[in-house]
Amino acid sequence: MTAPEAQGDVADRDAQEHVLVTAVRQAFACDGSLAQVDPSYREREAQTRLALAVAGAISERSVLVAEAGTGVGKTYAYLVPALLADGRVLVSTATKSLQDQLFLRDLPHVRDALSVPVQIALLKGRASYLCLHRLEQARHTATLPDRYAVRALAKVEQWAQVTRTGDLAELDGLDDRSPVIPLITSTRDNCLGSDCPSYRACHVMKARREALAADVVVVNHHLFFADLLLKETGMAELLPSVDVLVFDEAHQLAEAGVQFLGRMLSTGQVIDFSRDMLAAGLGHARGLVPWQELASACEHAARDLRLAAAGPLRESRGTLKLRWQERAGRADFGAALARLAEQLARAEEGLETVSELAPDFVKLAERARELAGRARCFAEETAADRVRWIDLSPLQARLVEAPLDIRQTMTEQLQAQPRTWIFTSATLGDDERLRWFTEPTGLDDARVLRVGSPFDYLRHARVYVPERFPAPNSGEHPQAVAALAARLAGRLGGRTFVLTTTLRALAPIAADLRTAFDDMDLPIEVVVQGSAPKRQLMQRFTSGEPCVLVGSHSFWEGIDVPGEALQCVVIDKLPFPPPNDPLVEARVRKLESEGRSAFLEYFVPEAAVALKQGAGRLIRTETDRGLLVVCDPRLARMHYGRRLLAALPPMQRVATLDEALAWIDELKTALPEPTA
């Protein structure tokens, strides 16, 4: 390219940026496009600042990492410039529920406000869509565990006649944990692809076609990484044509990537395969292959592997995470892996002899071959840049191998072609460069922007750290947390979240809370994570009746309870990563091998981000008021406590329980009178 041509390109880019910046400013002005369709719209300096930074990144085809505090309005801040720019947009969110919110509410609102003729599409993983072929099979062959599952299947069959999308999110009342879901959805393993008799009407394929034709596509982080690994989610054709990629809730991106860029073999997968093989064999090729023998051999090999993985451990109710080294050197574990690979290879041979009789056999042979290959891989040494562990539950063992981070993968993607990458979240780190996020994602050189929340935390929120409190690792700590939470929630009339750092703490804290409310003769309900689906628990909490919710990891983020329904958040202890977790151990070893402090550069930033997420449940609107309680005296006593406190929103600190109760009383006086 000649010098004049290069100068011309720069001039064109400058002109395009000027046009986009002008349009963005107009959209966010007090009399702009957004204000004209929403009477409650107010111009916010922080939101406009973020939107202009996004517009600049789009014009320059550069990378922007933006932390935007609660209340900034980051969704509109990236959607407006993305829709006003002339290009194809991919928006990735952390969860399917956030996808639905973007696609059904935010995107149509912004599109209509700006009057831009863009076509939008929603793309989820295949497990989110009804599989018509599997539904037909379930009608005739499924064995359902109880009458609730029978009713659920009947409801699905009725809905299947009218749905256009096949998205299971349309079905109200279908529990995510329902045993019906695996029967009516496909997986990469059992999908027949173009050989499926229902292929022309396939909801998954229809969603992919719509995504390929759309200007703006909404996906999730898991789908994005699944496609990078498998190239079969429909995005392999879509990604090369995308001009702008936006990752909302980007703080979850690295862990989603680690999960999907690894390798996994579970005994449950093998048992599912053996049962599918038996059903297909008896249905299409009875008597031609010893199906019962092959299926039984695979199942026995899978169960033997689980027993070898468990070793001397007794049965536990939950899931245990075991270090790979604890089992890899045992002779019975190695023998179980070899036996599993051998039985799967025998099954593959049997399936290939009848492959011409039905497409099911071709797919089953592929599954057998892939599962056997994974078993052989896990019998080999672990690569230096990866870590392995075993997830052991009462029903199965999962062998997992994962990279330590997504740095290499993201670097390859960023260098593939020039386009815009936007990463945004309310919590991306606790330093100016946001290294907690940028380092493991390979974004060290990206432009970084931090936009604070517009909320008045100093006036509306208080934080209380009880200094005379049992140590977080003592046996008295859960009981003390429950006693303090009961006193605060009792005074407030419920309206309280108790967030724990471990699932183990849920039951004892909830039990002690119930006992305390009974002793105080207070009609406050205690709802606990795991006792019902998350959506149902939130409905009960926000019903208006006095209620306390006790939850762990899944309630630390993604929960939005504005107004007076939630005015107190109690956190049991500082959310440091578990030091005995194999992935954490591997990351610590890497940092220490580089001469760095694992505690200051890994544990403290991880705790800061998680603490900020939990605290973020408290204040959700400009008028919300509340009390944050962190029941960990280390926050007040240890040198790193100041760093963690600084990561929180600028709440005013109260020093004593009496001051905390006085603030609770002040919150109560502002509550509306109950209606008759």
XYZ file of C-alpha atoms in Angstrom:
676
model
C 0.000 0.000 0.000
C 1.364 3.425 -0.972
C 1.637 6.282 1.509
C -1.289 8.213 -0.071
C -3.461 5.077 0.062
C -2.594 4.537 3.736
C -3.397 8.173 4.490
C -6.706 7.754 2.656
C -7.608 4.735 4.752
C -6.855 6.659 7.950
C -8.972 9.573 6.746
C -11.851 7.225 5.920
C -11.648 5.637 9.363
C -11.586 9.041 11.035
C -14.624 10.123 9.042
C -16.498 6.930 9.920
C -15.612 7.319 13.591
C -16.850 10.911 13.576
C -20.184 9.846 12.047
C -20.610 6.980 14.555
C -19.612 9.103 17.576
C -22.045 11.824 16.519
C -24.863 9.291 16.140
C -24.081 7.741 19.525
C -24.063 11.124 21.264
C -27.416 11.939 19.703
C -28.930 8.623 20.798
C -27.948 9.145 24.445
C -28.783 12.868 24.614
C -31.579 14.023 26.919
C -33.761 14.607 23.832
C -32.266 11.797 21.739
C -33.617 8.573 20.280
C -33.756 6.672 23.572
C -35.477 9.517 25.413
C -38.140 9.823 22.714
C -39.387 6.259 23.230
C -38.893 6.080 27.023
C -40.349 8.887 29.201
C -38.285 7.674 32.181
C -34.967 7.896 30.300
C -32.285 10.103 31.856
C -28.949 10.971 30.343
C -26.086 9.449 32.354
C -22.529 10.637 31.856
C -21.049 7.226 32.714
C -23.232 5.424 30.182
C -22.403 7.890 27.397
C -18.708 7.625 28.216
C -18.810 3.853 27.899
C -20.846 4.009 24.674
C -18.342 6.425 23.097
C -15.470 4.109 24.061
C -17.299 1.219 22.373
C -17.882 3.386 19.292
C -14.171 4.213 19.175
C -13.214 0.534 19.379
C -15.642 -0.294 16.566
C -14.220 2.424 14.326
C -10.638 1.331 15.031
C -11.393 -2.428 14.961
C -9.626 -2.673 18.303
C -10.044 -4.415 21.676
C -11.768 -2.763 24.643
C -12.010 -4.173 28.171
C -14.570 -2.154 30.118
C -15.614 -2.537 33.736
C -18.916 -0.727 34.303
C -20.395 -0.521 37.793
C -23.974 -1.454 38.621
C -26.444 1.057 37.222
C -24.274 2.375 34.388
C -26.521 0.735 31.782
C -23.767 -1.148 29.994
C -26.169 -3.206 27.863
C -27.474 -0.131 26.037
C -23.974 1.365 26.057
C -22.677 -1.405 23.802
C -25.881 -2.138 21.866
C -26.411 1.413 20.593
C -23.002 1.845 18.885
C -23.018 -1.785 17.728
C -26.389 -1.366 15.999
C -25.531 2.052 14.568
C -22.289 0.759 13.057
C -22.471 -0.849 9.642
C -21.470 -4.434 10.364
C -22.424 -7.829 11.689
C -22.563 -8.222 15.478
C -22.208 -11.211 17.793
C -23.184 -10.709 21.456
C -22.197 -13.422 23.922
C -23.623 -13.558 27.442
C -22.913 -15.732 30.455
C -26.213 -17.611 30.707
C -29.227 -18.664 28.674
C -31.527 -16.484 30.809
C -29.421 -13.417 29.986
C -29.584 -14.420 26.309
C -33.365 -14.439 26.509
C -33.417 -11.032 28.214
C -31.195 -9.540 25.528
C -33.063 -11.084 22.607
C -36.619 -10.597 23.864
C -36.327 -7.235 25.622
C -33.167 -5.141 25.256
C -32.295 -5.692 21.591
C -35.807 -5.060 20.199
C -36.140 -1.930 22.350
C -32.849 -0.428 21.152
C -33.484 -1.473 17.550
C -36.900 0.197 17.532
C -35.644 3.313 19.339
C -32.878 3.784 16.776
C -35.113 2.774 13.845
C -32.390 0.557 12.385
C -33.582 -2.278 10.110
C -31.449 -5.051 11.610
C -32.458 -8.690 11.782
C -31.750 -10.353 15.135
C -31.415 -14.030 16.033
C -30.941 -16.166 19.123
C -28.643 -19.195 19.061
C -28.248 -21.631 21.944
C -26.690 -25.037 22.343
C -28.597 -28.059 21.056
C -29.579 -29.089 24.615
C -31.857 -26.009 24.721
C -34.019 -27.173 21.801
C -36.636 -29.853 21.443
C -35.468 -32.752 19.278
C -38.463 -34.046 17.334
C -36.827 -37.415 16.622
C -35.973 -37.987 20.290
C -39.485 -36.914 21.309
C -40.924 -39.532 18.958
C -38.639 -42.157 20.494
C -39.587 -41.083 24.015
C -43.278 -41.601 23.217
C -42.674 -45.280 22.566
C -39.605 -46.351 24.544
C -39.020 -43.972 27.481
C -39.230 -45.325 31.014
C -40.243 -42.398 33.215
C -39.487 -42.407 36.954
C -42.749 -40.961 38.314
C -46.096 -39.372 37.456
C -44.533 -35.893 37.435
C -42.248 -36.908 34.589
C -45.224 -38.448 32.743
C -47.107 -35.154 33.052
C -44.043 -33.191 31.942
C -43.665 -35.327 28.814
C -47.368 -34.866 28.018
C -46.936 -31.099 28.395
C -43.938 -31.154 26.050
C -45.895 -33.142 23.448
C -48.726 -30.608 23.551
C -46.322 -27.650 23.256
C -44.429 -29.348 20.415
C -47.500 -28.946 18.200
C -47.464 -25.137 18.438
C -43.886 -23.981 19.069
C -42.056 -22.240 16.253
C -38.586 -22.193 17.820
C -38.508 -25.397 19.884
C -36.672 -23.422 22.601
C -37.430 -25.145 25.913
C -37.284 -21.751 27.660
C -40.801 -21.171 26.277
C -42.141 -23.965 28.491
C -43.171 -22.544 31.863
C -42.851 -24.948 34.746
C -40.372 -27.348 33.126
C -37.703 -27.822 35.783
C -34.121 -27.677 34.466
C -33.480 -30.843 36.464
C -36.406 -32.778 34.958
C -35.494 -36.332 33.821
C -37.585 -35.654 30.710
C -35.131 -33.107 29.256
C -32.381 -35.585 28.247
C -35.061 -37.709 26.561
C -36.380 -34.901 24.330
C -33.131 -33.107 23.448
C -30.141 -34.209 21.430
C -26.439 -34.159 22.146
C -23.495 -34.057 19.789
C -23.103 -37.757 20.510
C -26.618 -38.924 19.622
C -27.674 -36.395 16.955
C -28.156 -38.137 13.597
C -27.576 -34.965 11.587
C -28.809 -35.060 7.996
C -29.701 -38.762 8.401
C -32.377 -37.894 10.968
C -35.953 -38.493 9.743
C -36.947 -35.123 11.300
C -33.988 -33.203 9.858
C -36.059 -30.865 7.663
C -38.097 -29.705 10.676
C -35.130 -29.694 13.124
C -35.314 -26.759 15.549
C -31.538 -26.698 16.042
C -30.895 -26.412 12.315
C -33.582 -23.762 11.947
C -31.969 -21.660 14.709
C -28.591 -21.980 12.955
C -30.049 -20.930 9.600
C -31.661 -17.867 11.193
C -28.386 -16.967 12.895
C -26.497 -17.149 9.594
C -29.028 -14.776 8.016
C -29.140 -12.270 10.882
C -27.298 -8.985 11.440
C -27.102 -9.425 15.223
C -26.800 -12.846 16.866
C -27.038 -13.527 20.601
C -25.084 -16.555 21.881
C -23.530 -17.564 25.216
C -19.929 -18.085 26.319
C -20.272 -21.869 26.474
C -21.527 -22.019 22.896
C -18.712 -19.751 21.710
C -16.008 -22.010 23.148
C -17.813 -25.213 22.231
C -17.659 -24.106 18.617
C -13.958 -23.243 18.802
C -13.359 -26.786 20.033
C -15.946 -28.817 18.103
C -16.795 -26.658 15.061
C -20.322 -28.011 15.127
C -22.582 -25.460 16.850
C -23.272 -23.498 13.678
C -20.915 -20.666 14.564
C -18.021 -21.987 12.480
C -19.759 -20.461 9.444
C -20.917 -17.406 11.377
C -17.738 -16.181 13.124
C -15.672 -15.278 10.024
C -18.376 -12.848 8.908
C -18.697 -11.031 12.255
C -17.338 -7.481 12.532
C -18.044 -6.794 16.216
C -17.916 -9.318 19.068
C -19.285 -8.260 22.458
C -18.817 -10.406 25.573
C -21.197 -9.291 28.305
C -20.675 -10.636 31.841
C -17.132 -11.214 30.637
C -15.907 -12.108 34.121
C -17.271 -15.619 33.463
C -15.501 -15.978 30.126
C -12.234 -17.531 31.313
C -13.854 -20.288 33.376
C -16.309 -21.099 30.564
C -13.354 -21.417 28.210
C -11.338 -23.616 30.553
C -14.337 -25.915 30.877
C -14.889 -26.311 27.133
C -11.324 -26.282 25.855
C -10.460 -29.302 27.928
C -11.301 -33.003 27.668
C -13.783 -35.008 29.712
C -14.722 -38.676 30.078
C -17.512 -39.679 32.445
C -18.757 -43.111 33.385
C -22.264 -41.719 32.897
C -21.499 -41.055 29.232
C -20.451 -44.676 28.785
C -23.570 -46.016 30.494
C -25.795 -43.764 28.373
C -23.983 -45.002 25.272
C -24.388 -48.676 26.223
C -28.122 -48.252 26.824
C -28.593 -46.378 23.542
C -26.659 -49.119 21.756
C -28.805 -51.838 23.331
C -32.058 -50.064 22.404
C -30.938 -49.460 18.797
C -29.567 -52.982 18.435
C -32.729 -54.677 19.683
C -34.870 -52.298 17.648
C -33.064 -52.540 14.289
C -30.750 -55.571 14.312
C -31.986 -58.066 16.875
C -30.045 -61.316 16.798
C -27.302 -60.084 14.459
C -24.901 -58.932 17.212
C -24.742 -59.946 20.915
C -26.130 -56.574 22.002
C -26.868 -57.538 25.586
C -23.339 -58.838 26.077
C -21.664 -55.767 24.533
C -23.828 -53.308 26.480
C -23.343 -55.194 29.738
C -19.548 -55.299 29.236
C -19.390 -51.524 28.641
C -21.563 -50.814 31.679
C -19.466 -53.078 33.898
C -16.260 -51.435 32.659
C -17.716 -47.994 33.438
C -18.759 -49.044 36.940
C -15.330 -50.602 37.553
C -13.716 -47.305 36.542
C -15.889 -45.426 39.011
C -14.928 -47.854 41.789
C -11.233 -47.465 40.911
C -11.635 -43.677 40.922
C -13.280 -43.824 44.348
C -10.547 -46.045 45.748
C -10.705 -46.230 49.541
C -13.178 -43.357 49.831
C -16.567 -43.984 51.362
C -19.709 -42.933 49.530
C -20.500 -39.225 49.833
C -23.694 -37.329 49.151
C -22.097 -34.571 47.128
C -19.357 -34.324 44.508
C -15.704 -34.656 45.503
C -12.861 -33.258 43.433
C -9.817 -35.554 43.579
C -6.268 -34.821 42.503
C -5.267 -36.842 39.473
C -2.082 -37.982 41.199
C -4.136 -39.664 43.931
C -5.394 -42.261 41.447
C -3.191 -42.154 38.340
C -0.438 -44.264 39.880
C -2.736 -47.040 41.110
C -2.661 -50.284 39.143
C -6.438 -50.841 39.426
C -7.147 -47.369 37.985
C -4.887 -47.916 34.968
C -6.352 -51.377 34.416
C -9.908 -49.997 34.581
C -9.117 -47.374 31.923
C -7.561 -50.006 29.644
C -10.525 -52.352 30.112
C -12.991 -49.564 29.318
C -11.146 -48.687 26.087
C -11.102 -52.383 25.132
C -14.851 -52.914 25.686
C -15.729 -49.742 23.780
C -13.556 -50.918 20.882
C -15.465 -54.246 20.868
C -18.745 -52.335 20.809
C -17.487 -50.244 17.868
C -16.646 -53.413 15.932
C -20.124 -54.827 16.541
C -21.806 -51.615 15.485
C -19.795 -51.346 12.274
C -21.007 -54.795 11.147
C -24.597 -53.470 10.994
C -23.855 -49.837 10.070
C -25.820 -50.055 6.815
C -29.073 -51.020 8.542
C -29.787 -47.673 10.277
C -28.076 -44.286 10.711
C -28.222 -44.813 14.504
C -25.480 -47.445 14.220
C -23.093 -45.110 12.391
C -23.481 -42.479 15.092
C -23.156 -45.046 17.878
C -19.924 -46.382 16.319
C -18.547 -42.820 16.287
C -19.484 -42.432 19.967
C -17.753 -45.703 20.875
C -14.624 -44.683 18.976
C -14.475 -41.243 20.599
C -15.080 -42.559 24.136
C -12.394 -45.229 23.661
C -10.002 -42.551 22.395
C -10.598 -40.431 25.476
C -9.966 -43.444 27.737
C -6.621 -44.013 26.007
C -5.708 -40.314 26.307
C -6.341 -40.345 30.050
C -4.036 -43.350 30.324
C -1.175 -41.214 28.977
C 0.854 -38.526 30.746
C -0.637 -35.070 31.312
C 0.756 -32.223 29.187
C 2.752 -29.617 31.138
C 0.308 -26.765 30.367
C -2.787 -28.711 31.412
C -4.189 -30.094 34.636
C -6.282 -33.184 35.353
C -8.620 -34.113 38.153
C -11.511 -36.465 38.970
C -15.019 -35.352 39.917
C -16.507 -38.164 41.976
C -20.230 -38.346 42.789
C -22.420 -41.175 44.105
C -23.539 -41.944 40.529
C -20.478 -41.424 38.366
C -16.846 -40.425 37.974
C -15.786 -37.665 35.592
C -12.191 -37.543 34.384
C -11.376 -33.953 33.448
C -8.402 -32.346 31.695
C -8.264 -28.586 31.202
C -5.859 -25.804 30.239
C -4.830 -23.452 33.057
C -6.316 -20.482 31.208
C -7.664 -19.402 27.791
C -4.731 -17.134 26.934
C -3.458 -19.067 23.916
C -6.921 -19.645 22.439
C -7.982 -16.010 22.751
C -4.656 -14.779 21.319
C -5.187 -16.968 18.260
C -8.716 -15.629 17.814
C -7.695 -11.987 18.202
C -4.939 -12.396 15.619
C -7.093 -14.295 13.107
C -8.545 -11.183 11.449
C -8.990 -7.479 12.288
C -12.315 -6.830 13.982
C -13.726 -5.290 17.153
C -13.697 -7.138 20.485
C -15.606 -5.691 23.469
C -15.371 -7.317 26.909
C -17.526 -5.835 29.661
C -18.793 -6.640 33.136
C -19.451 -4.978 36.495
C -16.479 -6.871 37.959
C -13.262 -7.509 36.047
C -10.586 -6.965 38.691
C -9.402 -4.816 41.569
C -6.621 -2.805 39.909
C -6.516 -0.156 37.192
C -5.310 -2.583 34.490
C -7.925 -5.206 35.453
C -5.219 -7.870 35.397
C -7.497 -10.435 37.055
C -9.323 -10.575 33.709
C -6.812 -9.446 31.102
C -3.928 -11.743 32.061
C -5.618 -15.176 31.789
C -7.431 -14.073 28.622
C -4.339 -12.768 26.825
C -5.653 -9.199 26.683
C -2.673 -7.494 28.358
C -2.379 -4.865 25.604
C -6.085 -4.079 25.296
C -7.455 -0.634 26.057
C -8.933 -0.696 29.572
C -11.781 1.513 30.799
C -13.284 1.606 34.295
C -16.612 3.407 34.721
C -17.916 3.700 38.278
C -21.504 3.189 39.381
C -23.762 6.278 39.461
C -25.417 5.024 42.662
C -24.921 6.981 45.901
C -23.517 4.155 48.023
C -22.251 6.513 50.744
C -25.780 7.633 51.557
C -27.699 4.482 50.750
C -25.543 1.590 51.947
C -23.584 0.506 55.005
C -21.062 -2.299 55.472
C -20.547 -4.076 58.801
C -17.599 -6.359 59.580
C -17.957 -7.854 63.087
C -14.442 -7.927 64.545
C -15.217 -10.113 67.577
C -16.389 -13.169 65.678
C -15.376 -16.860 65.491
C -12.592 -17.630 63.025
C -13.969 -18.629 59.613
C -12.462 -22.123 59.869
C -13.824 -22.820 63.357
C -16.769 -25.108 64.100
C -18.661 -22.256 65.776
C -18.578 -20.008 62.708
C -21.746 -21.236 60.852
C -23.784 -21.013 64.059
C -22.517 -17.474 64.705
C -23.363 -16.459 61.121
C -26.908 -17.805 61.555
C -27.333 -16.039 64.918
C -26.237 -12.670 63.502
C -28.306 -13.089 60.323
C -31.362 -14.054 62.411
C -31.014 -10.948 64.550
C -30.695 -8.634 61.538
C -33.391 -10.322 59.443
C -35.700 -10.568 62.440
C -35.376 -6.831 62.998
C -35.935 -6.128 59.284
C -38.755 -8.645 58.774
C -36.894 -10.934 56.368
C -35.630 -9.171 53.213
C -32.251 -10.868 53.624
C -29.826 -12.981 51.580
C -27.322 -15.166 53.405
C -24.575 -16.030 50.910
C -22.149 -18.837 51.727
C -18.834 -19.673 50.114
C -19.467 -23.441 50.296
C -22.455 -25.705 49.742
C -21.540 -27.473 52.977
C -22.543 -24.410 55.031
C -26.068 -24.110 53.584
C -27.877 -26.732 55.662
C -26.506 -25.881 59.151
C -27.010 -22.139 58.684
C -30.546 -22.626 57.374
C -31.420 -24.992 60.249
C -30.080 -22.563 62.860
C -31.993 -19.690 61.231
C -35.260 -21.601 61.411
C -34.630 -22.446 65.063
C -33.809 -18.816 65.876
C -36.971 -17.505 64.172
C -39.051 -20.102 66.034
C -37.467 -19.037 69.331
C -38.215 -15.386 68.505
C -41.754 -16.374 67.419
C -41.240 -14.692 64.047
C -43.106 -15.974 60.952
C -40.085 -15.659 58.649
C -39.656 -18.359 56.005
C -36.163 -19.679 55.269
C -35.655 -20.909 51.695
C -32.475 -22.771 50.776
C -30.631 -23.324 47.518
C -31.270 -26.833 46.219
C -34.668 -27.262 47.875
C -36.445 -26.100 44.687
C -35.522 -24.683 41.247
C -33.788 -21.310 41.399
C -36.663 -19.499 39.689
C -39.143 -20.907 42.195
C -36.977 -19.897 45.154
C -36.773 -16.326 43.844
C -40.534 -16.200 43.367
C -41.018 -17.196 46.998
C -38.428 -14.670 48.188
C -40.067 -11.784 46.296
C -43.651 -12.788 47.094
C -43.970 -10.092 49.768
C -44.001 -12.506 52.699
C -41.179 -12.286 55.297
C -38.385 -14.430 53.904
C -34.659 -15.157 54.148
C -32.818 -16.922 51.320
C -29.718 -18.997 52.026
C -27.692 -19.612 48.881
C -24.207 -20.401 47.665
C -22.366 -19.804 44.359
C -25.332 -19.530 41.981
C -26.840 -16.701 44.066
C -23.694 -14.564 44.267
C -24.348 -13.108 40.813
C -27.017 -12.827 38.138
C -29.728 -12.182 40.738
C -31.620 -8.891 40.479
C -33.948 -7.978 43.361
C -34.548 -4.210 43.194
C -36.483 -2.231 45.776
C -37.301 -3.120 49.378
C -37.589 -6.892 48.834
C -33.841 -7.261 49.568
C -32.218 -4.882 52.028
C -29.626 -6.999 53.810
C -26.914 -9.265 52.393
C -24.922 -11.412 54.831
C -21.750 -13.089 53.486
C -20.389 -15.859 55.689
C -16.660 -15.534 54.863
C -14.190 -14.138 52.366
C -14.591 -16.035 49.072
C -11.019 -17.226 48.549
C -10.606 -20.049 46.011
C -10.324 -23.484 47.691
C -6.550 -24.072 47.982
C -6.878 -27.855 47.525
C -8.716 -27.571 44.213
C -6.497 -29.186 41.521
C -6.963 -26.306 39.067
C -6.165 -23.755 41.786
C -3.094 -25.769 42.818
C -1.831 -25.859 39.235
C -2.267 -22.101 38.831
C -0.470 -21.498 42.120
C 2.453 -23.683 41.022
C 2.728 -21.758 37.768
C 2.804 -18.373 39.525
C 5.350 -19.546 42.087
C 7.553 -20.999 39.338
C 7.640 -17.479 37.867
C 8.719 -16.027 41.220
C 5.365 -14.357 41.865
C 3.197 -14.281 44.995
C 0.275 -16.653 44.472
C -1.564 -15.174 47.447
C -1.346 -11.535 46.365
C -1.647 -12.138 42.618
C -4.230 -14.923 42.586
C -6.073 -15.542 45.853
C -6.677 -11.904 46.801
C -7.862 -10.767 43.315
C -10.153 -13.820 43.065
C -11.657 -13.004 46.482
C -12.012 -9.320 45.556
C -13.978 -10.062 42.399
C -16.226 -12.647 44.081
C -16.836 -10.363 47.072
C -17.776 -7.526 44.732
C -20.208 -9.851 42.929
C -21.900 -10.887 46.166
C -22.104 -7.331 47.458
C -23.588 -6.299 44.122
C -26.845 -8.075 44.987
C -27.660 -5.354 47.543
C -28.096 -2.095 45.604
C -29.781 -2.493 42.221
C -31.408 0.923 41.629
C -30.706 4.557 42.510
C -33.218 4.455 45.362
C -32.259 1.097 46.912
C -30.874 1.129 50.462
C -29.321 -1.683 52.428
C -26.774 -3.280 54.748
C -23.886 -5.535 53.725
C -22.447 -7.802 56.432
C -19.232 -9.789 55.967
C -18.842 -12.273 58.844
C -15.086 -12.613 58.489
C -12.873 -10.700 60.945
C -9.908 -11.060 58.556
C -11.450 -8.271 56.490
C -10.856 -5.896 59.416
C -7.653 -7.320 60.856
C -5.425 -8.533 58.015
C -3.307 -6.295 55.791
C -5.056 -7.507 52.631
C -8.425 -6.542 54.148
C -7.952 -2.934 53.049
C -7.500 -4.076 49.449
C -10.677 -6.175 49.596
C -12.676 -3.368 51.209
C -11.425 -0.980 48.529
C -12.799 -3.342 45.864
C -16.310 -2.934 47.269
C -18.573 -0.043 46.284
C -17.860 3.016 48.500
C -20.243 2.104 51.317
C -20.053 3.802 54.698
C -18.700 1.422 57.335
C -20.420 0.836 60.687
C -18.232 -0.370 63.550
C -20.634 -2.115 65.924
C -23.709 -4.317 65.911
C -25.696 -1.519 67.569
C -24.844 0.797 64.660
C -25.839 -1.920 62.188
C -29.177 -2.418 63.972
C -29.742 1.344 64.033
C -29.258 1.411 60.247
C -31.721 -1.508 59.929
C -34.242 0.538 61.944
C -33.679 3.477 59.604
C -34.308 1.214 56.607
C -37.540 -0.011 58.214
C -38.895 3.495 58.706
C -38.602 4.070 54.953
C -40.584 0.937 54.071
C -44.125 1.406 52.733
C -46.967 0.561 55.083
C -48.432 -2.926 54.433
C -51.731 -2.863 52.564
C -54.831 -4.114 54.319
